[in-house]
Short mmCIF file of C-alpha atoms in Angstrom, two decimals:
data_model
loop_
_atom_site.label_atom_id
_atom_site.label_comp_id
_atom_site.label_asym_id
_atom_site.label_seq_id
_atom_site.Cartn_x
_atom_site.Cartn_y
_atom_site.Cartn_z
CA UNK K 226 127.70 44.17 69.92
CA UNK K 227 131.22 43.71 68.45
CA UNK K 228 134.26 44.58 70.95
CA UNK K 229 136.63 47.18 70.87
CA UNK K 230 138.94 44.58 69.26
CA UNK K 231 137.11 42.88 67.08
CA UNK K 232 136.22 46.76 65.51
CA UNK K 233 139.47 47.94 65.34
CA UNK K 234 140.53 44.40 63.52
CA UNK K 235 138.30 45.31 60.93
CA UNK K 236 139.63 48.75 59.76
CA UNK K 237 141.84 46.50 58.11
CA UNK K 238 140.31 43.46 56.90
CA UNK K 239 136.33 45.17 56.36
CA UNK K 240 135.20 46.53 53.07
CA UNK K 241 134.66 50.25 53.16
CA UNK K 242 131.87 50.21 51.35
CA UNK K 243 130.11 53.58 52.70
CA UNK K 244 130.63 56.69 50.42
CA UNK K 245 129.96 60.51 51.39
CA UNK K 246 128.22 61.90 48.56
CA UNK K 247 129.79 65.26 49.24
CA UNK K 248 133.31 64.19 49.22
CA UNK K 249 133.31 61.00 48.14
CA UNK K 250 135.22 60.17 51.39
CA UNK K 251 134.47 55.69 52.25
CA UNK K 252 133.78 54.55 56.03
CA UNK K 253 133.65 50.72 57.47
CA UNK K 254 130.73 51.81 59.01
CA UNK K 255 127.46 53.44 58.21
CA UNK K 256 127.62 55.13 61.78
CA UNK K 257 130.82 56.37 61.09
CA UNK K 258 129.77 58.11 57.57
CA UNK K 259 126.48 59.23 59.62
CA UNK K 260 128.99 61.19 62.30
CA UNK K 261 130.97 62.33 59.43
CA UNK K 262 128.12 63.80 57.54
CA UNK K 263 127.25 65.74 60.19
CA UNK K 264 130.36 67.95 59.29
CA UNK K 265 128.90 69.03 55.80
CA UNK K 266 125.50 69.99 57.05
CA UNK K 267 126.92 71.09 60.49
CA UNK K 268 124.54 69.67 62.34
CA UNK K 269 125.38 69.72 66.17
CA UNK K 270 122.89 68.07 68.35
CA UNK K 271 124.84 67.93 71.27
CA UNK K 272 124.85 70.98 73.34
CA UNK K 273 126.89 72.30 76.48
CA UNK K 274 124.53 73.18 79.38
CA UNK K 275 127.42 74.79 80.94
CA UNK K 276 127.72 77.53 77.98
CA UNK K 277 126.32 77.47 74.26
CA UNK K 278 128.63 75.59 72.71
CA UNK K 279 127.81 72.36 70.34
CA UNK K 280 129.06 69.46 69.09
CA UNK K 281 128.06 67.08 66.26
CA UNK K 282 129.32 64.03 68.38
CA UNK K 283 127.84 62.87 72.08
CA UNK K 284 131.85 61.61 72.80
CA UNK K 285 133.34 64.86 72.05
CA UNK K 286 130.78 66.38 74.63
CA UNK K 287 131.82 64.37 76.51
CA UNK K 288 135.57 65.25 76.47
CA UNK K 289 134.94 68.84 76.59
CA UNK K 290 132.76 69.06 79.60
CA UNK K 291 136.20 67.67 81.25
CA UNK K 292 137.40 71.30 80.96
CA UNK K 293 134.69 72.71 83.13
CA UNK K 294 135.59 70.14 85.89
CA UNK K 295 139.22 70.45 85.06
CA UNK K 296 139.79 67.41 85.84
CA UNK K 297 143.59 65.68 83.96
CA UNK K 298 143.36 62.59 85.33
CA UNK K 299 146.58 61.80 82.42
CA UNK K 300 150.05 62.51 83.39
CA UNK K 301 153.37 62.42 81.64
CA UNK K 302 155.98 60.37 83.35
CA UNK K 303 158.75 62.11 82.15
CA UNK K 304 157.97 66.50 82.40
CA UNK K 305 154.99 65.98 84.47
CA UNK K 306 151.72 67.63 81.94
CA UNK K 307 148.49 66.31 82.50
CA UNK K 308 145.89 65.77 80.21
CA UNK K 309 142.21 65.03 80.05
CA UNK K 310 142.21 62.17 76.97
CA UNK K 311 144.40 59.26 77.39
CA UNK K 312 145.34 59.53 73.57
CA UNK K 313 146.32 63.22 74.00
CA UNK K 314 148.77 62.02 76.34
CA UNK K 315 149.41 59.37 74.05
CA UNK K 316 150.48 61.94 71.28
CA UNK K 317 152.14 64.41 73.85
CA UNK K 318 154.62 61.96 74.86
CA UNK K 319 156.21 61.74 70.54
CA UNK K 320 157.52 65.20 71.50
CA UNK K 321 159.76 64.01 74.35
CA UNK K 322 160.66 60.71 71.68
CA UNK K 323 160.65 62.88 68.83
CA UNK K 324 158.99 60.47 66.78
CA UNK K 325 157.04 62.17 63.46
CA UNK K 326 154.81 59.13 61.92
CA UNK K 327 153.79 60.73 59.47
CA UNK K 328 155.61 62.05 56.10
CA UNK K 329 154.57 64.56 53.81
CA UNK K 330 155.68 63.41 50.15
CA UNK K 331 155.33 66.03 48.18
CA UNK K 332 157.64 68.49 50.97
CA UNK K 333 159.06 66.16 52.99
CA UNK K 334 157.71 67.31 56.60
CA UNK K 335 157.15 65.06 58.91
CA UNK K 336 154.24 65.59 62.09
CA UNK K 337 153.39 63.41 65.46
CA UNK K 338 149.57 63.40 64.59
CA UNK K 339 148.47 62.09 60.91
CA UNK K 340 145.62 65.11 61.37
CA UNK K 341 148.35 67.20 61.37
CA UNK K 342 149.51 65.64 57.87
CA UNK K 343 146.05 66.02 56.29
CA UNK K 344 145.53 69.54 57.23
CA UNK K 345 149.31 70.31 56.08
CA UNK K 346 148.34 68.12 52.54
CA UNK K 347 145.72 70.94 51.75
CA UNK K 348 148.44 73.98 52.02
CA UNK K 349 149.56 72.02 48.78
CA UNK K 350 146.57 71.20 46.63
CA UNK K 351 145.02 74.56 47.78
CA UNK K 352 141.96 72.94 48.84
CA UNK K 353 139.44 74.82 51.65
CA UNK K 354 136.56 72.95 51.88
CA UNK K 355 134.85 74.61 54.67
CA UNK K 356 133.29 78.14 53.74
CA UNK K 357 131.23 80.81 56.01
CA UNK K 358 127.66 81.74 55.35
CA UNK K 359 128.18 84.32 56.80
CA UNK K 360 130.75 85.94 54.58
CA UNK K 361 132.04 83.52 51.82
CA UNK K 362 135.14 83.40 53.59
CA UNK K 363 136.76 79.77 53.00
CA UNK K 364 139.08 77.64 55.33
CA UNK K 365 141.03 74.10 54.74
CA UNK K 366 140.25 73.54 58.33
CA UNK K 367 136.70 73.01 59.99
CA UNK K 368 138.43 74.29 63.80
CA UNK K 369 139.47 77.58 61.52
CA UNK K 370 136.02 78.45 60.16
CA UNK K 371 134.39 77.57 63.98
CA UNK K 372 136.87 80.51 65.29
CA UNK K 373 136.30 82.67 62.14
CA UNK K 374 132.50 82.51 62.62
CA UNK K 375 133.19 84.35 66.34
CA UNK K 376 134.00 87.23 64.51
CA UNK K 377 130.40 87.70 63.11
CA UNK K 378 128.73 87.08 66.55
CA UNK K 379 131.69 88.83 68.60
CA UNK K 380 131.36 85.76 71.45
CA UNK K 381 134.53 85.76 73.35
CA UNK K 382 134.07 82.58 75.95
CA UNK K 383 137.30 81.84 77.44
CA UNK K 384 137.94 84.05 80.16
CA UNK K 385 141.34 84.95 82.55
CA UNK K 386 140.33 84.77 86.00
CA UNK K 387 143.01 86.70 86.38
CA UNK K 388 142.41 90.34 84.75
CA UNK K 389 139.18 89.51 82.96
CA UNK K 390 140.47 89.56 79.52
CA UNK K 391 138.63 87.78 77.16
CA UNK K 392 139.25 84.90 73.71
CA UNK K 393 137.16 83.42 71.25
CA UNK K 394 140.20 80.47 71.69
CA UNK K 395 140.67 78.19 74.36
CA UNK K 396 144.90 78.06 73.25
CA UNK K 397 144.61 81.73 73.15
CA UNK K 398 143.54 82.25 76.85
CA UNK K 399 146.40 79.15 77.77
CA UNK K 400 148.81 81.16 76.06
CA UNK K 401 147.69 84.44 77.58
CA UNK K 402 148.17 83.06 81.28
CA UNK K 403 151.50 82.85 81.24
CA UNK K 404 151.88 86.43 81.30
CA UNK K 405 150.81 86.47 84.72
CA UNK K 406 153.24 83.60 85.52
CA UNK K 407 156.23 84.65 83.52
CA UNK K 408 156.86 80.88 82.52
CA UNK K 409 158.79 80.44 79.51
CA UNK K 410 159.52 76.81 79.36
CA UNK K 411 160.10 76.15 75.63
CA UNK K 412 164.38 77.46 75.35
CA UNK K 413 166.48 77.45 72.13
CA UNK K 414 169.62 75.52 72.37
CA UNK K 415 171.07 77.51 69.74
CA UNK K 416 171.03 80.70 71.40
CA UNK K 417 169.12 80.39 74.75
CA UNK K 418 166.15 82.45 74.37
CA UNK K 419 163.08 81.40 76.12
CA UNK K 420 159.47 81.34 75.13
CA UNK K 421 155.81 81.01 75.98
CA UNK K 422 154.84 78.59 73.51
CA UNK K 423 156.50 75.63 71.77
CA UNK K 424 155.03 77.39 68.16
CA UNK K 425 156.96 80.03 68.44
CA UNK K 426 160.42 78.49 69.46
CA UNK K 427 159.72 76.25 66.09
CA UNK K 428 159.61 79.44 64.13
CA UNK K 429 162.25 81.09 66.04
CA UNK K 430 164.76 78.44 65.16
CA UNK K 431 164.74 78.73 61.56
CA UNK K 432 166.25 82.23 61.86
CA UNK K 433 169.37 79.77 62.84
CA UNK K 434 168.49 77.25 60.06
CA UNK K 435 167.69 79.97 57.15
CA UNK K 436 164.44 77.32 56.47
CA UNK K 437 162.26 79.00 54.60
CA UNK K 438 158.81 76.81 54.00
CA UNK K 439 156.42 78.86 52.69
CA UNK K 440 157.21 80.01 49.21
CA UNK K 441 155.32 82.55 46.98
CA UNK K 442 153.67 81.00 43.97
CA UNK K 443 154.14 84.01 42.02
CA UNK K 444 157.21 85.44 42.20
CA UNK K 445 158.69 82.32 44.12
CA UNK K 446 159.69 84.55 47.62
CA UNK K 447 160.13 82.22 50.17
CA UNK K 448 159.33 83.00 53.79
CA UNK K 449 160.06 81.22 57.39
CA UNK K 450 156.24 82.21 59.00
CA UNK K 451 153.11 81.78 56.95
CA UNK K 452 151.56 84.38 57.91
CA UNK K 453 154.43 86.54 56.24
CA UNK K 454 153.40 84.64 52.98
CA UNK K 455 149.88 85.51 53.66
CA UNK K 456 150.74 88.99 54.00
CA UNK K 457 152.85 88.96 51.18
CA UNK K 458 150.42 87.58 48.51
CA UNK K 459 148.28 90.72 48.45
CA UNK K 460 151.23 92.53 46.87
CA UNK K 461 149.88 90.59 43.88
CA UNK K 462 146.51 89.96 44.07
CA UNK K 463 144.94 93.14 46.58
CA UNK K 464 144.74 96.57 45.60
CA UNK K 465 146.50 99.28 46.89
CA UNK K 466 143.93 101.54 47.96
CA UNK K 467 145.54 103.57 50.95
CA UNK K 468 146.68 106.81 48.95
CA UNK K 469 149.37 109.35 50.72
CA UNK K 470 148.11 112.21 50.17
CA UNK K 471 151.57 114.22 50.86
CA UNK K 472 153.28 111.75 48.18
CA UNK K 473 150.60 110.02 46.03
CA UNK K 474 152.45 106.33 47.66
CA UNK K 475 149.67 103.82 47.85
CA UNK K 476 149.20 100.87 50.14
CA UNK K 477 147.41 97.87 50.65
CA UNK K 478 146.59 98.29 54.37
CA UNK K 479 145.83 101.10 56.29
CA UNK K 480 147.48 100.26 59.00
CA UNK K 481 151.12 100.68 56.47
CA UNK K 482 149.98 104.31 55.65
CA UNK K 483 149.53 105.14 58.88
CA UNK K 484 153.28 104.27 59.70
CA UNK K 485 154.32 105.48 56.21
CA UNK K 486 152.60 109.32 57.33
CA UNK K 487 155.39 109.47 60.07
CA UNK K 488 157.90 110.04 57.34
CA UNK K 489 156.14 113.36 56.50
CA UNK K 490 155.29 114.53 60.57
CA UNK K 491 158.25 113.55 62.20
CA UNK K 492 156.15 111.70 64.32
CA UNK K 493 158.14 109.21 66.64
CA UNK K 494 155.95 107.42 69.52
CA UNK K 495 157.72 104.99 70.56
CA UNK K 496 160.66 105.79 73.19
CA UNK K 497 163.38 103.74 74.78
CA UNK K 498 163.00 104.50 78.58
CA UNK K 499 166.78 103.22 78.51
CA UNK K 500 168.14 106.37 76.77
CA UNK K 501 164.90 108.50 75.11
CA UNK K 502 165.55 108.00 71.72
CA UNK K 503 162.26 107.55 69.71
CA UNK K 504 161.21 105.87 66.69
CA UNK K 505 158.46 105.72 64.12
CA UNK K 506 157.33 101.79 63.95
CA UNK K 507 157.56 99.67 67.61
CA UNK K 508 159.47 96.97 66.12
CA UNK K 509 162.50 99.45 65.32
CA UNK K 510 162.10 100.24 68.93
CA UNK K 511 162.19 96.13 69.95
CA UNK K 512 165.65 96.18 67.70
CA UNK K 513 167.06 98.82 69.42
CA UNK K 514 166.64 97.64 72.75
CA UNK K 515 169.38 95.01 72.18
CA UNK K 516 172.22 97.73 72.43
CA UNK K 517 171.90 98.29 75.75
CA UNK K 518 171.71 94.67 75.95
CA UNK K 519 175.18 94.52 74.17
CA UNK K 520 173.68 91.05 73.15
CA UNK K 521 174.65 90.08 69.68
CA UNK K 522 174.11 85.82 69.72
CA UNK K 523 174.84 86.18 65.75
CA UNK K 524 177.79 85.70 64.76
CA UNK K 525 179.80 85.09 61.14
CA UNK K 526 181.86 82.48 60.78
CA UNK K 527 183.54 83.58 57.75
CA UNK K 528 185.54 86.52 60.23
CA UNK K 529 183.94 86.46 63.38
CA UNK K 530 181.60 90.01 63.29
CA UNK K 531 178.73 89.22 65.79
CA UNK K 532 175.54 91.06 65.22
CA UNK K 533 172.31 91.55 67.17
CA UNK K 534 169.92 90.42 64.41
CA UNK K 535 169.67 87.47 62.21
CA UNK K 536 168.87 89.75 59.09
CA UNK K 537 172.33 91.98 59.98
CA UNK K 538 174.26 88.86 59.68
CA UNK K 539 172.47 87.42 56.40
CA UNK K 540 173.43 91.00 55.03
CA UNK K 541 176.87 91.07 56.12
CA UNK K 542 177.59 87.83 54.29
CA UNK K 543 177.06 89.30 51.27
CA UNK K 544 180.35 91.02 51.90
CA UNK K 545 182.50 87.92 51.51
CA UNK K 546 179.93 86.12 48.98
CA UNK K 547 179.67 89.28 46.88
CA UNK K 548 176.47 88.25 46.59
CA UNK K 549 174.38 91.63 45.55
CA UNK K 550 170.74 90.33 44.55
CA UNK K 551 168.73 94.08 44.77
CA UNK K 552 168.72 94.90 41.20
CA UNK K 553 167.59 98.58 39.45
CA UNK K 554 165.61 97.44 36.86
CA UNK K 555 165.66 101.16 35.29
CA UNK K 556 170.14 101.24 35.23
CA UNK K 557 170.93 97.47 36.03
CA UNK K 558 173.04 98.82 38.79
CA UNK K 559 172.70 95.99 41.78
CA UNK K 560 172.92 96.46 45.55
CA UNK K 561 173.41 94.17 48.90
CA UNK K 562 170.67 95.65 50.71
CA UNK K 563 166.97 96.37 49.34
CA UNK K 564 166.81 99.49 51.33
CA UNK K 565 169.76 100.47 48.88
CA UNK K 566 167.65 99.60 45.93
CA UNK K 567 164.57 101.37 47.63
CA UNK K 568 166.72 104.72 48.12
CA UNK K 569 168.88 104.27 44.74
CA UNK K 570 165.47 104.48 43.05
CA UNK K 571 164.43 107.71 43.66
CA UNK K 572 167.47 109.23 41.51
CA UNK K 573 165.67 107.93 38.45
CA UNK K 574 162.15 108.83 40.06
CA UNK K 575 162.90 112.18 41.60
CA UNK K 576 161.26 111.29 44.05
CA UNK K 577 162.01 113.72 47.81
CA UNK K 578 159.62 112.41 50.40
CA UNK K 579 161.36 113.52 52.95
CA UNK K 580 160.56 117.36 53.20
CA UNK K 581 161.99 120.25 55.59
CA UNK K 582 158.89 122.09 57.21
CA UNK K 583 161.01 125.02 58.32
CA UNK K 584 161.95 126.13 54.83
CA UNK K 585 160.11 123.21 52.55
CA UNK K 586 163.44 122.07 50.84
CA UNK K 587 162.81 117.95 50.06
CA UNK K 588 165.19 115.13 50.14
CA UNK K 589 165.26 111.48 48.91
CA UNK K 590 166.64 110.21 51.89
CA UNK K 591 165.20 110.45 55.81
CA UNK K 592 169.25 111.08 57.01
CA UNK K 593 169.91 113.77 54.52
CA UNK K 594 166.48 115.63 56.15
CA UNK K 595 167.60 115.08 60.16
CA UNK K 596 171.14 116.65 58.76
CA UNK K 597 169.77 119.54 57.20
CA UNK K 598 167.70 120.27 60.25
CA UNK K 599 170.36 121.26 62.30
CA UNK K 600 171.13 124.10 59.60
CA UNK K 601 167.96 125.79 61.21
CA UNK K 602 168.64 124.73 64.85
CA UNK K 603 172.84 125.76 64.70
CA UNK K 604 173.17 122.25 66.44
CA UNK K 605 176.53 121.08 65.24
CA UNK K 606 176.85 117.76 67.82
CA UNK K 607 180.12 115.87 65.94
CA UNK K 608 182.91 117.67 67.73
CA UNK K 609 186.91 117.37 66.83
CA UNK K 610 188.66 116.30 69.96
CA UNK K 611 191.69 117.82 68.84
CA UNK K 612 190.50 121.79 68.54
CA UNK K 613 187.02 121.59 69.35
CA UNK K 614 185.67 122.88 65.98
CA UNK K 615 182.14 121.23 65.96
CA UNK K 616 180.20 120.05 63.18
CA UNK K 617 176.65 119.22 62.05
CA UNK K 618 177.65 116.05 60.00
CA UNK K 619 179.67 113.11 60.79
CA UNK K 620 181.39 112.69 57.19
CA UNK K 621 182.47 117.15 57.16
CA UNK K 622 183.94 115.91 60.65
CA UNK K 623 186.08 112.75 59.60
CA UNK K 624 187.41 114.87 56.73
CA UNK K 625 188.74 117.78 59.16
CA UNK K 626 190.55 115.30 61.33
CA UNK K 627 192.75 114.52 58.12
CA UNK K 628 194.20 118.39 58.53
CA UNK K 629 195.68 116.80 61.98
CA UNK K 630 196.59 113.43 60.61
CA UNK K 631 197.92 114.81 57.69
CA UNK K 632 195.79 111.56 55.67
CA UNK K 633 195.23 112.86 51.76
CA UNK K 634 191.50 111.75 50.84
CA UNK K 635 192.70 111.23 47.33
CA UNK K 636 196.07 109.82 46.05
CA UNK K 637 196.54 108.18 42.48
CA UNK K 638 198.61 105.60 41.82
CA UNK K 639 200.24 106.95 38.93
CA UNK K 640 200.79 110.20 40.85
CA UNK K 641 202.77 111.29 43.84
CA UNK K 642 200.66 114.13 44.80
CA UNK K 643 198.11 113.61 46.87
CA UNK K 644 194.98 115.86 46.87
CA UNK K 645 192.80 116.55 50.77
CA UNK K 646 189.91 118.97 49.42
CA UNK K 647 186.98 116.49 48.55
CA UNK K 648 185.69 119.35 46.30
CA UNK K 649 188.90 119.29 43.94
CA UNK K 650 188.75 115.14 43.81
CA UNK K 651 187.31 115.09 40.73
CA UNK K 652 188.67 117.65 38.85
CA UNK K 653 192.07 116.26 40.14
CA UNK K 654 191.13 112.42 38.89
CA UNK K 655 191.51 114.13 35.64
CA UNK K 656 194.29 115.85 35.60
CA UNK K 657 196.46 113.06 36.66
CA UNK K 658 194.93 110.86 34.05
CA UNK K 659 195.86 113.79 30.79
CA UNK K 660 191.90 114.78 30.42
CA UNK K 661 190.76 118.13 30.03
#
């Protein structure tokens, strides 16, 4: 029997002269393209006794019974992680070296593992060779169809010892524990937030970078999390077949018509305990927990504004770029902000979603409706500090102020006179410029 050597020597120097008839895929050895065949017909004659799990290979039995024992007999020298293969530990220790082997040519990334690189290779030719009987469901990666498959048979094996919850994912139970610990090893250097896992500190640092990866075939959208693309793709391919039946708006998830209803109720269930106010979607609620924070890590360095959000500070850039890339494609008329666009629209649409149950007058905009509430409640909360004549909107308020200040809303510059009723602007633009 050849040693260990004298094999490896010969991935290099041997013929590969055994072809997978599937794939066309060559081996040095026949054993090798026996193993590998195993993956097509999914053959897995080496079973678990510990729980049902299989495997097509005796070693990686082997390996995995390690995690019943829990034995990590593999430890990094330099943070202290231990491991049950010697090569994971192997692999691990690139991330402390930084060392990425292995180069993507068509995108450039580079990855520790060279698995890594052919799994990424297939996001690029498209290709998902491994499909589900079960549902015709296809995956690029074999480890993505095993978890898919747990769907169909509902097995959830990996359990937390702690409060019983259960995964159909071994990294999804890992990940889960540290709730009970609290640990957040993986910190940003950029801004100092801490997370759970080392994925999601690599996606949380492009909001600093502005990398966007994963582009949009179709309309060429780029994204900095995949499974935004993913999301994003049925705007062009899935149909929309969540109707409103208040406003006739259709959807392409339910879940998004669910959210979209609140518009209509009112409906607001999620409430900062900080100071009561309520919102409609949770991750408005998540954004608005940062004022009483008064964190804002974002900052501009064209003039120093610091913001709260990433997206708040991309926005505000546009102020000194000029930069306005929402455009009406009804009027041409362009905008910084796509909410803008989304609310500039409805002038052309008539479109009032935003209806007053009280006395059913409709309005294109969700402000406009909280505003004309208050006409049925008497609430008037923007008070002058200087008489104490209160108001129910912020903008009738500002404009009083000017009879203490004196401030003309209006002044031309080819006229003296200045003009302070906002009703008699117009009319007034005219006059100084000779129309009738």
């Amino acid at each position: 029997m050849l040693s260990h050597k004298t094999q490896h020597k010969s991935i290099y120097t041997t013929e590969k002269s055994y072809k997978c008839k599937e794939r066309g895929k060559i081996f040095n050895w026949s054993s090798t393209l026996t193993n590998h065949k195993k993956i097509h017909t999914e053959e897995k004659p080496y079973k678990c006794e510990e729980y049902r799990k299989a495997f097509s290979l005796s070693s990686n039995l082997t390996t995995h019974k390690i995690i019943h024992i829990g034995e990590k007999p593999y430890k990094c020298e330099e943070c202290g992680k231990t491991f049950n293969k010697s090569l994971t530990l192997t692999i691990y220790k690139r991330m402390h070296t930084e060392e990425k082997l292995y180069k993507c040519k068509e995108c450039g990334k580079a990855y520790v593992w060279s698995s890594n690189l052919t799994k990424h290779k297939r996001m690029h030719a498209g290709e998902k060779p491994y499909k589900c009987e079960e549902c015709g469901k296809a995956f690029s990666q074999s480890s993505t169809l095993t978890t898919h498959k747990i769907i169909h048979t509902g097995e959830k094996p990996y359990k937390c010892e702690e409060c019983g919850k259960a995964f159909n994912r071994s990294p999804q139970l890992t990940a889960h524990k540290i709730i009970h610990t609290g640990e957040k090893p993986y910190k940003c250097e950029e801004c100092g937030k801490a997370f759970s896992q080392s994925s999601i500190l690599t996606t949380h640092k492009r909001i600093h970078t502005g990398e966007k990866p994963y582009k949009c075939e179709e309309c060429g959208k780029a994204f900095y999390r995949l499974s935004y693309l993913t999301t994003h793709k049925m705007i062009h391919t899935v149909e929309k077949r969540y109707k409103c039946e208040e406003c006739g708006k259709a959807f392409n998830w339910y879940s998004r018509l669910t959210t979209h209803k609140r518009i209509h109720t009112g409906e607001k269930p999620y409430k900062c305990e900080e100071c009561g106010k309520a919102f409609s979607v949770f991750s408005t609620l998540t954004k608005h927990k940062i004022i009483h924070t008064g964190a804002k890590p974002y900052k501009c360095e064209e003039c120093g504004s610091a913001f709260r959000a990433f997206s708040t500070l991309t926005e505000h850039k546009r102020v000194h770029t000029g930069e306005k890339p929402y455009k009406c494609n009804e009027c041409g008329k362009a905008f910084n902000w796509s909410s803008t666009l989304t609310k500039h629209k409805r002038i052309h649409t008539g479109e009032k979603p935003y209806k007053c149950e009280e006395c059913g007058k409709a309005f294109n905009q969700s402000s406009h409706l909280t505003t004309h509430k208050m006409i049925h409640t008497g609430e008037k909360p923007y008070k002058c500090e200087e008489c104490g004549k209160a108001f129910n909107n912020s903008s009738i308020l500002n404009r009083h102020k000017m009879i203490h200040t004196g401030e003309k809303l209006y002044k031309p510059e080819s006229c003296n006179n200045a003009c302070d009723n906002i009703a008699k602007i117009s009319k007034y633009k005219r006059n100084c410029a000779g129309e009738k």
